[in-house]
mmCIF file of C-alpha atoms in Angstrom:
data_model
loop_
_atom_site.group_PDB
_atom_site.id
_atom_site.type_symbol
_atom_site.label_atom_id
_atom_site.label_comp_id
_atom_site.label_asym_id
_atom_site.label_seq_id
_atom_site.Cartn_x
_atom_site.Cartn_y
_atom_site.Cartn_z
ATOM 1 C CA ARG A 4 0.000 0.000 0.000
ATOM 2 C CA ARG A 5 1.016 3.590 -0.458
ATOM 3 C CA ASP A 6 0.811 4.482 3.250
ATOM 4 C CA TYR A 7 2.382 1.396 4.801
ATOM 5 C CA CYS A 8 4.261 -1.829 4.212
ATOM 6 C CA ILE A 9 3.767 -5.022 6.222
ATOM 7 C CA ARG A 10 6.558 -7.618 6.062
ATOM 8 C CA PHE A 11 7.031 -11.028 7.684
ATOM 9 C CA GLU A 12 10.139 -12.566 9.175
ATOM 10 C CA GLU A 13 10.320 -16.222 10.208
ATOM 11 C CA VAL A 14 12.342 -16.809 13.395
ATOM 12 C CA GLU A 15 12.495 -20.260 14.989
ATOM 13 C CA GLY A 16 9.069 -21.228 13.654
ATOM 14 C CA MET A 17 7.396 -17.940 14.616
ATOM 15 C CA THR A 18 6.155 -15.336 12.137
ATOM 16 C CA PHE A 19 7.138 -11.815 13.168
ATOM 17 C CA VAL A 20 5.437 -8.776 11.657
ATOM 18 C CA HIS A 21 7.331 -5.641 10.660
ATOM 19 C CA ALA A 22 5.350 -2.556 9.699
ATOM 20 C CA GLU A 23 6.596 0.652 8.119
ATOM 21 C CA VAL A 24 3.974 3.378 8.198
ATOM 22 C CA THR A 25 4.491 6.607 6.253
ATOM 23 C CA ARG A 26 1.130 8.265 6.827
ATOM 24 C CA TRP A 27 -1.470 7.648 9.545
ATOM 25 C CA ASN A 28 -5.109 8.675 9.810
ATOM 26 C CA ARG A 29 -8.432 6.934 10.493
ATOM 27 C CA GLN A 30 -8.805 5.624 6.936
ATOM 28 C CA VAL A 31 -5.242 4.241 6.874
ATOM 29 C CA MET A 32 -5.854 2.631 10.287
ATOM 30 C CA ARG A 33 -8.988 0.868 8.981
ATOM 31 C CA GLU A 34 -7.149 -0.383 5.876
ATOM 32 C CA PHE A 35 -4.167 -1.525 7.947
ATOM 33 C CA LYS A 36 -6.403 -3.494 10.326
ATOM 34 C CA LEU A 37 -8.236 -5.151 7.416
ATOM 35 C CA ASP A 38 -4.965 -6.092 5.737
ATOM 36 C CA LEU A 39 -3.550 -7.424 8.995
ATOM 37 C CA ASN A 40 -6.693 -9.532 9.509
ATOM 38 C CA ASP A 41 -6.354 -10.926 5.978
ATOM 39 C CA LEU A 42 -2.670 -11.710 6.489
ATOM 40 C CA LEU A 43 -3.397 -13.432 9.797
ATOM 41 C CA PHE A 44 -6.004 -15.588 8.076
ATOM 42 C CA LEU A 45 -3.661 -16.423 5.181
ATOM 43 C CA ARG A 46 -0.765 -17.330 7.495
ATOM 44 C CA GLY A 47 -3.010 -19.705 9.448
ATOM 45 C CA GLY A 48 -1.215 -19.185 12.737
ATOM 46 C CA PRO A 49 -0.327 -16.528 15.262
ATOM 47 C CA LEU A 50 1.656 -13.418 14.372
ATOM 48 C CA TYR A 51 4.295 -11.969 16.670
ATOM 49 C CA ALA A 52 5.667 -8.462 17.066
ATOM 50 C CA MET A 53 8.666 -7.263 19.014
ATOM 51 C CA ASN A 54 8.883 -3.928 20.785
ATOM 52 C CA GLY A 55 12.414 -2.714 21.529
ATOM 53 C CA PRO A 56 13.455 -0.238 24.203
ATOM 54 C CA GLN A 57 13.444 2.956 22.054
ATOM 55 C CA GLY A 58 9.998 4.470 21.487
ATOM 56 C CA LYS A 59 8.460 1.613 23.426
ATOM 57 C CA GLU A 60 5.262 3.315 24.611
ATOM 58 C CA LYS A 61 4.258 4.585 21.173
ATOM 59 C CA ARG A 62 4.801 1.205 19.467
ATOM 60 C CA GLU A 63 3.047 -0.658 22.289
ATOM 61 C CA LYS A 64 -0.032 1.519 21.860
ATOM 62 C CA PHE A 65 0.031 0.792 18.111
ATOM 63 C CA MET A 66 0.365 -2.973 18.663
ATOM 64 C CA ARG A 67 -2.519 -3.033 21.125
ATOM 65 C CA MET A 68 -4.695 -1.038 18.685
ATOM 66 C CA MET A 69 -3.943 -3.748 16.096
ATOM 67 C CA GLY A 70 -5.077 -6.524 18.448
ATOM 68 C CA PHE A 71 -1.703 -7.757 19.715
ATOM 69 C CA GLN A 72 -1.358 -8.851 23.344
ATOM 70 C CA PHE A 73 1.742 -8.890 25.520
ATOM 71 C CA LEU A 74 3.352 -12.334 25.598
ATOM 72 C CA GLN A 75 6.699 -11.956 27.376
ATOM 73 C CA ALA A 76 9.736 -9.775 27.957
ATOM 74 C CA ILE A 77 13.115 -10.956 26.685
ATOM 75 C CA PRO A 78 16.602 -9.552 27.298
ATOM 76 C CA SER A 79 18.551 -8.014 24.426
ATOM 77 C CA PRO A 80 21.885 -6.194 24.118
ATOM 78 C CA SER A 81 20.090 -2.817 23.828
ATOM 79 C CA GLY A 82 17.701 -3.423 26.731
ATOM 80 C CA GLU A 83 14.595 -5.440 27.443
ATOM 81 C CA CYS A 84 12.285 -6.145 24.493
ATOM 82 C CA ASP A 85 8.622 -7.079 24.732
ATOM 83 C CA VAL A 86 7.122 -9.756 22.512
ATOM 84 C CA PHE A 87 3.452 -9.466 21.520
ATOM 85 C CA ILE A 88 1.191 -12.052 19.893
ATOM 86 C CA ARG A 89 -1.945 -11.881 17.798
ATOM 87 C CA SER A 90 -4.015 -15.000 17.132
ATOM 88 C CA LYS A 91 -7.216 -15.569 15.192
#
């Protein structure tokens, strides 16, 4: 899409979602949610997202708006990262 790109990365059998958003408004949010729902259906399993230490609050709010739930915190060289999951 023109306003965002959603990519997948497979790590140890888990599908992680990466999103790059260039413009955000209510219409883009609706389209993003619909696309994410379609991708979740097509993948057939849960999607994961990781939230690193920089800008953590803003990204967490975004992930929760998209239906992701906190799964666990994991250590990383740059600080603690939170892993979120979204299932059907």
